Coordinates of C-alpha atoms in Angstrom, one line a residue:
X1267 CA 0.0 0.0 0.0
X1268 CA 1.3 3.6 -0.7
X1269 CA 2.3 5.7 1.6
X1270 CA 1.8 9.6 1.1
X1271 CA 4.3 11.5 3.2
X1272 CA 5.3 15.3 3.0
X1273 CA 8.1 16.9 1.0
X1274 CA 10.0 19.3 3.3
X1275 CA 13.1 20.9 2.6
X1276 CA 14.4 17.9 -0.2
X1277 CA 13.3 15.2 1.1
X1278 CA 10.2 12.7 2.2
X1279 CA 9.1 13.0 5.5
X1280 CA 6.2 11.0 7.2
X1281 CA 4.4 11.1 10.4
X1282 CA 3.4 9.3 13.7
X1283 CA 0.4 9.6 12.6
X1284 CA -1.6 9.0 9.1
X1285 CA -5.1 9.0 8.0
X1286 CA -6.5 7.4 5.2
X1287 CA -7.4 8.6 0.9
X1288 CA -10.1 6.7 -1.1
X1289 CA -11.0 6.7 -4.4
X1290 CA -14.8 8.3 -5.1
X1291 CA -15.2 6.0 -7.6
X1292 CA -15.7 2.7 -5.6
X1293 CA -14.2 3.6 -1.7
X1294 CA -11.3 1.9 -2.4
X1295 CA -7.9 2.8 -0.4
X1296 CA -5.6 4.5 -2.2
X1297 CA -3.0 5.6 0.6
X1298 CA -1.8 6.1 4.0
X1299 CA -1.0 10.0 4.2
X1300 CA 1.1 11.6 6.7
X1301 CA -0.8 13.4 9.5
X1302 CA 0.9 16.6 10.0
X1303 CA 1.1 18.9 13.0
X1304 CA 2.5 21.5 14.7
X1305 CA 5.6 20.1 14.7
X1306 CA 5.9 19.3 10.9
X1307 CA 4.3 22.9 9.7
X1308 CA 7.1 24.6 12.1
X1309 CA 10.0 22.4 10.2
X1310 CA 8.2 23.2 6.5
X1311 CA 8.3 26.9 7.4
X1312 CA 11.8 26.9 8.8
X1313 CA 12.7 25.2 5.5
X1314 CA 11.4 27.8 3.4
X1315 CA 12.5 30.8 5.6
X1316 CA 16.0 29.1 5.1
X1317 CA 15.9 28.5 1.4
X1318 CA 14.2 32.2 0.4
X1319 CA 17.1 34.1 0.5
X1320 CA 19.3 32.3 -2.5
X1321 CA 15.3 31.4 -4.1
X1322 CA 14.9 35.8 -4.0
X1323 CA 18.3 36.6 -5.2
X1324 CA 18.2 34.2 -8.1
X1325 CA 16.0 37.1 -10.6
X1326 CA 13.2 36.5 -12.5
X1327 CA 15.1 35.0 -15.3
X1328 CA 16.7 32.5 -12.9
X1329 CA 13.7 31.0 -11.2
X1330 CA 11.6 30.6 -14.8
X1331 CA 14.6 28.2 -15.7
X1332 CA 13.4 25.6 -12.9
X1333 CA 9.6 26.8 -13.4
X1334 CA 9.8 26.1 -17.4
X1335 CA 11.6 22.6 -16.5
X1336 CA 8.7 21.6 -13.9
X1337 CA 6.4 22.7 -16.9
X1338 CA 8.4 20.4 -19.6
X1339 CA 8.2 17.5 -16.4
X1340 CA 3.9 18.0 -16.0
X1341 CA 3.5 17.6 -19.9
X1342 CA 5.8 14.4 -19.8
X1343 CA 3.5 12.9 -17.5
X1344 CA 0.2 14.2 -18.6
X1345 CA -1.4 10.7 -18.8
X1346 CA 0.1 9.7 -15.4
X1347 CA -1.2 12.2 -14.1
X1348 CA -4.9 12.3 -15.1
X1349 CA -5.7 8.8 -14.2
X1350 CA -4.0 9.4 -10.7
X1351 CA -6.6 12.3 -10.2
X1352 CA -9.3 10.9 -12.2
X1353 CA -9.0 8.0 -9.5
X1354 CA -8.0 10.6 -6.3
X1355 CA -10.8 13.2 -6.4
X1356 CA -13.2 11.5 -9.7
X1357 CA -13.3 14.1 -11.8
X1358 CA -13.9 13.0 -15.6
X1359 CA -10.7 11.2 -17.1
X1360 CA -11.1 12.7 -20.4
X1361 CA -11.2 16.3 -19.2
X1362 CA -7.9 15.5 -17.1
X1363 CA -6.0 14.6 -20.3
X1364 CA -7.3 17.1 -22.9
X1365 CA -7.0 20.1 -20.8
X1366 CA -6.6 20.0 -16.8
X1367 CA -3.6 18.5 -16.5
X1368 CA -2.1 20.9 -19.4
X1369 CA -3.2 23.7 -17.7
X1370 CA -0.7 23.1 -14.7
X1371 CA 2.4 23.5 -17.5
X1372 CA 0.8 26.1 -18.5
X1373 CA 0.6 27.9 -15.4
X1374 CA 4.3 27.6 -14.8
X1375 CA 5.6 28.8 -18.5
X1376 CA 2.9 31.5 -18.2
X1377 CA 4.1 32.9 -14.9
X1378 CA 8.0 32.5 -15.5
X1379 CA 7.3 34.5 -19.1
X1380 CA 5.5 37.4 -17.1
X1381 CA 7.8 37.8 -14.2
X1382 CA 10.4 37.6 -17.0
X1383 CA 8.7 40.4 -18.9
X1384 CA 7.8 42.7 -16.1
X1385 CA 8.5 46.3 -16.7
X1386 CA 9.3 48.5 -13.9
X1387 CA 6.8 51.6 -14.1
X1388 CA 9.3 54.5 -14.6
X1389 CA 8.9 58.4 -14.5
X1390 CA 10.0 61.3 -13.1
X1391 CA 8.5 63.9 -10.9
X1392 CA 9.0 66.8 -8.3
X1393 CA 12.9 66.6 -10.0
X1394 CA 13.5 63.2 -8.9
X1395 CA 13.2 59.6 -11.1
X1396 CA 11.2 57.0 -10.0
X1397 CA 10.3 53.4 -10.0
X1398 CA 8.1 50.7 -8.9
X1399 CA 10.3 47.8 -7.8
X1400 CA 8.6 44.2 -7.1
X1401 CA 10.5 42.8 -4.1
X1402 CA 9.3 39.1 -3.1
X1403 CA 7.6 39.0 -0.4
X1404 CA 8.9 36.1 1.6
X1405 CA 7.8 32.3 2.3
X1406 CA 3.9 31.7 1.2
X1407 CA 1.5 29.0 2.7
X1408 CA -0.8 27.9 -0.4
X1409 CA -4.1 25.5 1.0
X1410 CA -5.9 24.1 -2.1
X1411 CA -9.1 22.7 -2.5
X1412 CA -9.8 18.8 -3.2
X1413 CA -11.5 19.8 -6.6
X1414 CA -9.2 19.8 -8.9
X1415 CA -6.2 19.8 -6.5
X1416 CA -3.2 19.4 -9.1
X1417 CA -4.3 22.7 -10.9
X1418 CA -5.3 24.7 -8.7
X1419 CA -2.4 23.9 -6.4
X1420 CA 0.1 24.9 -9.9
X1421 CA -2.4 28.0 -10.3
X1422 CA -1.1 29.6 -6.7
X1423 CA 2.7 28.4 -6.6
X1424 CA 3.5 29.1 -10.0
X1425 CA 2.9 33.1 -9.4
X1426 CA 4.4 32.8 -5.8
X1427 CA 7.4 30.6 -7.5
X1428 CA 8.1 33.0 -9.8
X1429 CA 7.8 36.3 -8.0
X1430 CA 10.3 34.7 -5.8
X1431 CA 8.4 33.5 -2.5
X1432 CA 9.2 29.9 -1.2
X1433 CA 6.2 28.2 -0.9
X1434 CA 4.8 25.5 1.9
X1435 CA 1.5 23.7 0.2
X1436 CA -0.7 22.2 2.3
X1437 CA -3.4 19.8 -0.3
X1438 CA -6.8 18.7 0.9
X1439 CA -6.9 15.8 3.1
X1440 CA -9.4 14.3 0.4
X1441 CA -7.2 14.0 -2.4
X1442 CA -3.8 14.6 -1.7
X1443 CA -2.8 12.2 -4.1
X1444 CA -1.7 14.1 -7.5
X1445 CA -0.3 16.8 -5.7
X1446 CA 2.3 14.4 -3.7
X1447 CA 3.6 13.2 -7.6
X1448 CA 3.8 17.8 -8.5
X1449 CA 6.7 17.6 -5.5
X1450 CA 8.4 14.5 -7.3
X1451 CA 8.2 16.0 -10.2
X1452 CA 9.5 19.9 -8.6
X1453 CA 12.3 17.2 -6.9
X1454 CA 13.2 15.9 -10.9
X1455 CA 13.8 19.4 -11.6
X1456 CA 16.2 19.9 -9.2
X1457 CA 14.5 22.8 -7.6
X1458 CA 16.5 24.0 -4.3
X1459 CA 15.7 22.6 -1.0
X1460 CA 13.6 24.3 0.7
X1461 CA 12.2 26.1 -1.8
X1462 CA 8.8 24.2 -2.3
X1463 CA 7.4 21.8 0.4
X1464 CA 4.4 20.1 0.5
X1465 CA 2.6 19.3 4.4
X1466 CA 0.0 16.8 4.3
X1467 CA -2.9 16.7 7.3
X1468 CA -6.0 18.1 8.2
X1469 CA -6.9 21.8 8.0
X1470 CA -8.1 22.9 11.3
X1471 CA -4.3 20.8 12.5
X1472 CA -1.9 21.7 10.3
X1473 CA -3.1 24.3 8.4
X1474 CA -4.1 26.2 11.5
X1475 CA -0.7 25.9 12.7
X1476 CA 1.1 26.9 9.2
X1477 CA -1.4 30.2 9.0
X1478 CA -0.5 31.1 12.3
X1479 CA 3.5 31.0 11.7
X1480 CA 4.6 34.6 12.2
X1481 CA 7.4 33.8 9.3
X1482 CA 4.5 33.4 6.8
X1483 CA 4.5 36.3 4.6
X1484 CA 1.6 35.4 2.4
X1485 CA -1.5 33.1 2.3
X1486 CA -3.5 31.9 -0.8
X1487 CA -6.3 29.8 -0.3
X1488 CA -9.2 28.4 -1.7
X1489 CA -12.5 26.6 0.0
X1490 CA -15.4 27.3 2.1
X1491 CA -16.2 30.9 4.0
X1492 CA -16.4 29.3 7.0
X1493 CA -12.5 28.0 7.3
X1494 CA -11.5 31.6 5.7
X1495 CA -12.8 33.4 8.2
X1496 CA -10.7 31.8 10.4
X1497 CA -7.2 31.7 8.3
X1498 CA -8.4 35.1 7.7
X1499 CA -7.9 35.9 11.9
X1500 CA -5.1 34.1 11.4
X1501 CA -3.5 36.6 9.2
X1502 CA -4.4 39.4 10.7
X1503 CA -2.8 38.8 13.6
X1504 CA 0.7 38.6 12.0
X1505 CA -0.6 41.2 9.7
X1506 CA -0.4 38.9 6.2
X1507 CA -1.6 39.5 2.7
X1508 CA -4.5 36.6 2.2
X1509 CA -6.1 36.0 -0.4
X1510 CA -9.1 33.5 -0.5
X1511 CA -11.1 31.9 -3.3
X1512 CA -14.3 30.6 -1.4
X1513 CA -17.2 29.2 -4.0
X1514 CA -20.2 31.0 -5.2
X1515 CA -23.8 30.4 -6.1
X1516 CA -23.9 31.9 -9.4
X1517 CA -26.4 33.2 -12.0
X1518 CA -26.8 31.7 -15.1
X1519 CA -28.8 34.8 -17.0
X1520 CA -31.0 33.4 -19.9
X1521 CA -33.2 36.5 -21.7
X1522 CA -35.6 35.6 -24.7
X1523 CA -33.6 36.6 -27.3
X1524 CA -31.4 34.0 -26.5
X1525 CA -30.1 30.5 -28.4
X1526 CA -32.5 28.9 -26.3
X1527 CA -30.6 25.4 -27.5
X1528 CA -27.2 26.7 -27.1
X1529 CA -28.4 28.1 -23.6
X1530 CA -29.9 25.2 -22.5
X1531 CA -27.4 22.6 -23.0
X1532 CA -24.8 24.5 -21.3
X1533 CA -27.4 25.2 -18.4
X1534 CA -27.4 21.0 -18.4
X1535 CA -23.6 20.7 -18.8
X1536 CA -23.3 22.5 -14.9
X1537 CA -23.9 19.2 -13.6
X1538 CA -20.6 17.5 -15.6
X1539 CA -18.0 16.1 -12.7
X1540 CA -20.8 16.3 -10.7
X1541 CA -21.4 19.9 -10.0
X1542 CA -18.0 20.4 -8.5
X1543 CA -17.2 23.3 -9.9
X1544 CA -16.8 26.6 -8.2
X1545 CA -17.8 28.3 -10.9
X1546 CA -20.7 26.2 -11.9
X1547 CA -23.9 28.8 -13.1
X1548 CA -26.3 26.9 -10.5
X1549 CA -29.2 29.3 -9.9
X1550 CA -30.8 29.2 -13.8
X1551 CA -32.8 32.3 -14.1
X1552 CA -35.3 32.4 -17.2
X1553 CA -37.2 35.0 -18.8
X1554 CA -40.1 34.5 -18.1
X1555 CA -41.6 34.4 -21.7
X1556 CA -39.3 31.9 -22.8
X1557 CA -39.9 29.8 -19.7
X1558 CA -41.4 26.3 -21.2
X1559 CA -39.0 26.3 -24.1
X1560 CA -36.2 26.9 -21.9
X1561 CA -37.2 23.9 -19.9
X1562 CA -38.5 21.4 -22.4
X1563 CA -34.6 21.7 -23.9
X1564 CA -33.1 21.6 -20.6
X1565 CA -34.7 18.3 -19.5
X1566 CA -33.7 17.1 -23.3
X1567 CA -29.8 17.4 -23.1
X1568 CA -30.1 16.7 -19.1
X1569 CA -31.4 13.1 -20.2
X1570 CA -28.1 13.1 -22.3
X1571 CA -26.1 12.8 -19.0
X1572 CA -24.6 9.2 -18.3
X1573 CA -24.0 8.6 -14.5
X1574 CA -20.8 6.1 -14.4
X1575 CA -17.2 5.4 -14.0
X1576 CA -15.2 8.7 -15.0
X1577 CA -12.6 6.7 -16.7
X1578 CA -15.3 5.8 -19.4
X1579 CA -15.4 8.1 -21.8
X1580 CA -19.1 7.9 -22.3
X1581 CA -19.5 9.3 -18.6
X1582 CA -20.5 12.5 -18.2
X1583 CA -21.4 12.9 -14.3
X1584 CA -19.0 11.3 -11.7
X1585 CA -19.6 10.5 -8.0
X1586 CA -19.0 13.0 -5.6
X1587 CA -15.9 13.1 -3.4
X1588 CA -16.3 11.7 -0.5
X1589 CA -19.7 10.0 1.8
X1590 CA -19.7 13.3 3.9
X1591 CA -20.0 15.3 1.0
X1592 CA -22.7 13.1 -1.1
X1593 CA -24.4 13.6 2.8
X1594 CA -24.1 17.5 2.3
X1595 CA -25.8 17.7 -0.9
X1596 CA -28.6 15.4 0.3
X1597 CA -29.1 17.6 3.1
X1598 CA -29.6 20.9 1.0
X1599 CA -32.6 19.0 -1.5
X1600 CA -34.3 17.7 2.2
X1601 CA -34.3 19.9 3.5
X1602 CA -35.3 21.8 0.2
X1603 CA -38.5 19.7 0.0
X1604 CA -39.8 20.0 3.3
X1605 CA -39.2 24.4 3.0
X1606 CA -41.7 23.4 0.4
X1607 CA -39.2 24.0 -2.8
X1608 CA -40.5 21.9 -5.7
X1609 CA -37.9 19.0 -6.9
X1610 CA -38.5 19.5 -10.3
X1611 CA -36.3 16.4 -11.0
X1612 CA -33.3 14.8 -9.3
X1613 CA -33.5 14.9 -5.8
X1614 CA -31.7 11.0 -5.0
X1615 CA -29.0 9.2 -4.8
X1616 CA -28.0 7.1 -8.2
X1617 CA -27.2 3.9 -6.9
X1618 CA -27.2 2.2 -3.5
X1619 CA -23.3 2.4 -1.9
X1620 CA -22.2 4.9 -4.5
X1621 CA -21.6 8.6 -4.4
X1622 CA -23.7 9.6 -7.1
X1623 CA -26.4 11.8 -7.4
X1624 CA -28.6 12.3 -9.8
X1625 CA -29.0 15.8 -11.8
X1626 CA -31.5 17.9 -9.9
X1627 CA -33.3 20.7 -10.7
X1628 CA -34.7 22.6 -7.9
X1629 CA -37.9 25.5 -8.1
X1630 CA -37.8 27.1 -5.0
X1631 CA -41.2 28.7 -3.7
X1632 CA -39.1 31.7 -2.4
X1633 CA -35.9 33.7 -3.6
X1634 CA -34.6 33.2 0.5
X1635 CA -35.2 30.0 0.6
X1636 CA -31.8 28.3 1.2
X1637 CA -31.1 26.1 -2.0
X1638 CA -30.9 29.3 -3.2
X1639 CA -28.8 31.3 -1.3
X1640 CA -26.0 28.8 0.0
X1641 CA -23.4 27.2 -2.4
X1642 CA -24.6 23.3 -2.7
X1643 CA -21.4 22.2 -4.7
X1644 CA -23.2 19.1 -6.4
X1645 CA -25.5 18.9 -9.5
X1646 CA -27.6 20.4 -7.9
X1647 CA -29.4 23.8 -9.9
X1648 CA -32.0 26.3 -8.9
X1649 CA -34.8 27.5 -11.6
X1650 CA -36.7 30.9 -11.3
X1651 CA -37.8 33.1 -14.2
X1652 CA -37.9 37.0 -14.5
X1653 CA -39.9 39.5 -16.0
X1654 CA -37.2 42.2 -17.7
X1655 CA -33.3 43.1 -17.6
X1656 CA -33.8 45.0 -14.3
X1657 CA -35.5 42.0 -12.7
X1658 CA -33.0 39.6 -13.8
X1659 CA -30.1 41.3 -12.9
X1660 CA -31.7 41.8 -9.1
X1661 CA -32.1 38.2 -8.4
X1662 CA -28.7 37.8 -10.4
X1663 CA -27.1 39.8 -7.3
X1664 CA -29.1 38.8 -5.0
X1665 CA -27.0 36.4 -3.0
X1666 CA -23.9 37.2 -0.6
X1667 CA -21.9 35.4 -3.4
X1668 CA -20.0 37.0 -6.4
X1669 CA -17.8 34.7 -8.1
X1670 CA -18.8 34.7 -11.6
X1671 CA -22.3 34.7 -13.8
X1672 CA -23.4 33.3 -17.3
X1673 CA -25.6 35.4 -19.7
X1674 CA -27.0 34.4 -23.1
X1675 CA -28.3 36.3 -25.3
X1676 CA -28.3 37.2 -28.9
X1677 CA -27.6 41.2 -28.4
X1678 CA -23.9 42.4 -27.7
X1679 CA -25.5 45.3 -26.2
X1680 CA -27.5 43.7 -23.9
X1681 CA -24.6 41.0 -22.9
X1682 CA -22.1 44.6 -22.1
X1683 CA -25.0 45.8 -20.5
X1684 CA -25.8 43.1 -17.9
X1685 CA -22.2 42.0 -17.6
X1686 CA -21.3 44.8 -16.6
X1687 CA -24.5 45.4 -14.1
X1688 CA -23.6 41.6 -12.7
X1689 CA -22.1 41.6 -9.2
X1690 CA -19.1 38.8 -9.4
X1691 CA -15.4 38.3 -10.3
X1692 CA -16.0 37.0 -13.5
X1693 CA -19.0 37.1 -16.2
X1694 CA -19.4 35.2 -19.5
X1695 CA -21.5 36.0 -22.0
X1696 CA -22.8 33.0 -24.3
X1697 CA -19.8 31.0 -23.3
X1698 CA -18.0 29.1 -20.0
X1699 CA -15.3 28.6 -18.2
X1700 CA -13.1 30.1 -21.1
X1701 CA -10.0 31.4 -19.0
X1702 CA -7.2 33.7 -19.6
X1703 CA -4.1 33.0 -17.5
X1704 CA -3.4 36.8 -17.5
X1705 CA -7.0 38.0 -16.5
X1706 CA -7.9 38.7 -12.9
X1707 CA -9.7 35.9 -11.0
X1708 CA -11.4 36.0 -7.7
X1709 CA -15.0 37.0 -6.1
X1710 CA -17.4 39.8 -4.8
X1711 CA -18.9 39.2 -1.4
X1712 CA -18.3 36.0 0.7
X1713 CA -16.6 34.2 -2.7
X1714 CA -13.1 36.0 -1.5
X1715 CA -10.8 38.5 -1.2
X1716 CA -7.9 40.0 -3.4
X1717 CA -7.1 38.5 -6.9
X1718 CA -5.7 35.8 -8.7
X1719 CA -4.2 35.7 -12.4
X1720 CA -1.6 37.6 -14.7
X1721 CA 0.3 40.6 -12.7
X1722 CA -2.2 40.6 -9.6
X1723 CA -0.8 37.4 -8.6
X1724 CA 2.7 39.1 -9.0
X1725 CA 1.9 41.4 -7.2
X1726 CA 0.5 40.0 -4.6
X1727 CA 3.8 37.6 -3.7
X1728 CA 5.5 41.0 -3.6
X1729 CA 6.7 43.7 -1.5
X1730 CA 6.2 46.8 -4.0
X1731 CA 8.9 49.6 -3.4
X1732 CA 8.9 53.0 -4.7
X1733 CA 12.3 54.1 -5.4
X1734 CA 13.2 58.6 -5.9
X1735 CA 16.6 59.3 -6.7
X1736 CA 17.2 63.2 -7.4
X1737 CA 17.7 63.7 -10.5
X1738 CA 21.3 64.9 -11.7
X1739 CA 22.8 62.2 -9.1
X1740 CA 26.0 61.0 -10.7
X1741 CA 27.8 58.0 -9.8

């Protein structure tokens, strides 16, 4: 059986004490993982404190040798790497291979070719010359969710990596799995000790204790609200840049002038890897007008969904990540039902002793009631119609979320329009989920704080210095 230990300052290190990672897919165990605590986030700390200095010093140009290496290293192993995520966390095998597993090269290349590129802002003022220097910051502490853990957990190091911060990553206890190959793979490319480490363990042990370390400089995290608001105390008590990425419960905008075909089969695609997706459109708002049409599509391409194995191509929805969470999502449709929401279909689990649940679409009898309001994170979707643009975009912003929102509709006008009226991070306009690596990412409200993506990562793993020198200063 494998054993899953950290990677601090070089080398493997395990634990006294381990807990255990299944597979989604049939609950069978994958690993032992190293429990961490205290005692290993203080010696994953001290290893980046130790290894930041030379890491700093090396220049932009320097570090995005090792991060375009690590990059070469992820597309070498591609197909390696997809079926040992497809198996950790269940998300669909084909999407791992065509374009997940990609991304985390392309993370890495993007990030060593902007810090590469950076241009100091220059100019000159009150007769002195001036410039913005990016200083880096000092060792970072990255937690990443157990949805698609080997991206995302490229997504923060690579900007931390290559603005010069050593980095301690702490991966969900869920699926810890594909991350653990990322530090073989940062080991194969002979990054410096010390540099990046990996701590396994559970959040509120530690990942309490690696937020708390006064030597912590930054924190990047995605997940719920609820365990932000507490690295979030964390960091203000040591006064630390955080930055958190925490779910949303986003509009998918559908006006009559709409591809009502086009609209509807994406609206039935948010339940692909079983709704697992932070930035799933899950509350489908419908003009009113266009209401049955809308619908009669959306229960044609939902019947199109094949509930199975997500190493069979054919699958399109795969079981949800763990028996606690399958529990979670049950608990929002219940309770759903007996607030007197109307299960329009869905609503149960697929198949005795599995973790999957059926597609479910959800008409609640009251904009507060709390299918509505609260992030599910299944395949589970909310319908309600409106009556004009101005009633649309209230119930779009109508939740304490603000990650990102769907329109579709046929006018350019109208998509500027609403987009621009939409309360969240990100909006789409008869598309989804097309990203660009240099585009700001993050949410409005309780879906996070600061920015993700192109130079506002950058930034954020630096310290930013304004430099006057008089002018007419010789040397």
């Amino acid at each position: 059986m494998t054993l899953i230990e950290h990677y601090i300052d070089g080398r493997r290190v395990g634990s006294p004490a381990t807990f255990e990672d299944h597979s989604p897919i049939d609950w069978s165990k994958i690993a032992d993982v190293a429990r961490g605590d205290g005692e290993t986030a203080e010696a994953a700390v001290a290893a980046a404190v130790r290894a930041f200095p030379d890491w700093a010093a090396l220049g932009a140009a320097g570090r995005a040798t090792y991060l375009r290496r690590l990059a070469d290293l992820i597309d070498a192993n591609v197909d390696r790497l997809a079926e040992i995520e497809c198996r950790d966390m269940a998300m669909l095998l084909r999407s791992l291979k065509a374009r997940v597993i990609s991304r985390g090269a392309r993370n890495y290349r993007a990030y060593a070719d902007l810090a590469e590129e950076h241009s100091e802002r220059v100019w000159e003022s009150n007769g002195t010359r001036n410039r913005v220097l990016r200083m880096p910051s000092g060792p970072a502490v990255v937690i990443t969710p157990w949805n698609a853990p080997f991206m995302l957990s490229t997504w923060k190091t690579a900007p931390a990596l290559a603005a010069g911060s050593t980095v301690v990553l702490k991966p969900a206890e869920w699926s810890p799995h594909g991350c653990s190959v990322l530090a073989d793979l940062v080991d194969e490319a002979g990054f410096p000790p010390g540099v990046f480490n990996i701590v396994q363990g559970i959040g509120e042990e530690v990942g309490a204790a690696l937020t708390a370390d006064r030597r912590v400089r930054r924190i990047s995290f995605t997940g719920s609200p609820e365990a932000a608001r507490h690295i979030g105390v964390a960091a203000a008590r040591n006064i630390v840049p955080f930055t958190g990425e925490l779910g949303g419960k986003n509009p998918f905008l559908v006006f009559d002038d709409a591809d009502l075909d086009a609209a509807a089969r994406k609206a039935a695609g948010q339940s692909a890897d079983a709704g697992q997706v932070c930035l799933a459109g899950t509350r489908l708002l419908v003009q009113e007008s266009v209401r049955d049409a809308f619908l009669d599509r959306f229960h044609r391409f939902t019947d199109e969904h094949v509930l199975g194995d997500p190493r069979d191509d054919a699958t399109t929805v795969s079981p949800l990540i763990h028996p606690d969470h399958l529990a979670r999502v049950q608990g929002f449709v219940e309770r759903a039902r007996v607030n007197g929401d109307r299960i329009v279909r869905g609503g149960k689990v697929w198949r005795d002793g599995g973790l999957w649940y059926e597609p479910t679409l959800v008409e609640p009898r009251s904009n507060d009631s709390e299918i509505v309001q609260y992030e599910v994170f299944g395949p589970v979707l909310t319908f309600q119609t409106f009556r004009d643009e101005a009633d649309g975009v209230r119930l779009a912003n109508s939740t304490p979320y603000g990650l990102s929102g769907i329109i579709y509709t046929s006018s350019e006008e109208r998509a500027t329009r609403v987009g621009r009226l939409v309360r969240a991070g990100t909006v789409w306009a008869n598309t989804f989920l097309v990203r660009d690596l240099t585009a700001p990412f993050g949410g409005i409200g309780i879906s996070g704080i600061g920015r993700e993506g192109g130079d506002y990562a950058l930034d954020f793993y630096s310290d930013l210095k304004t430099l006057q020198i008089l002018e007419g200063t010789t040397s």
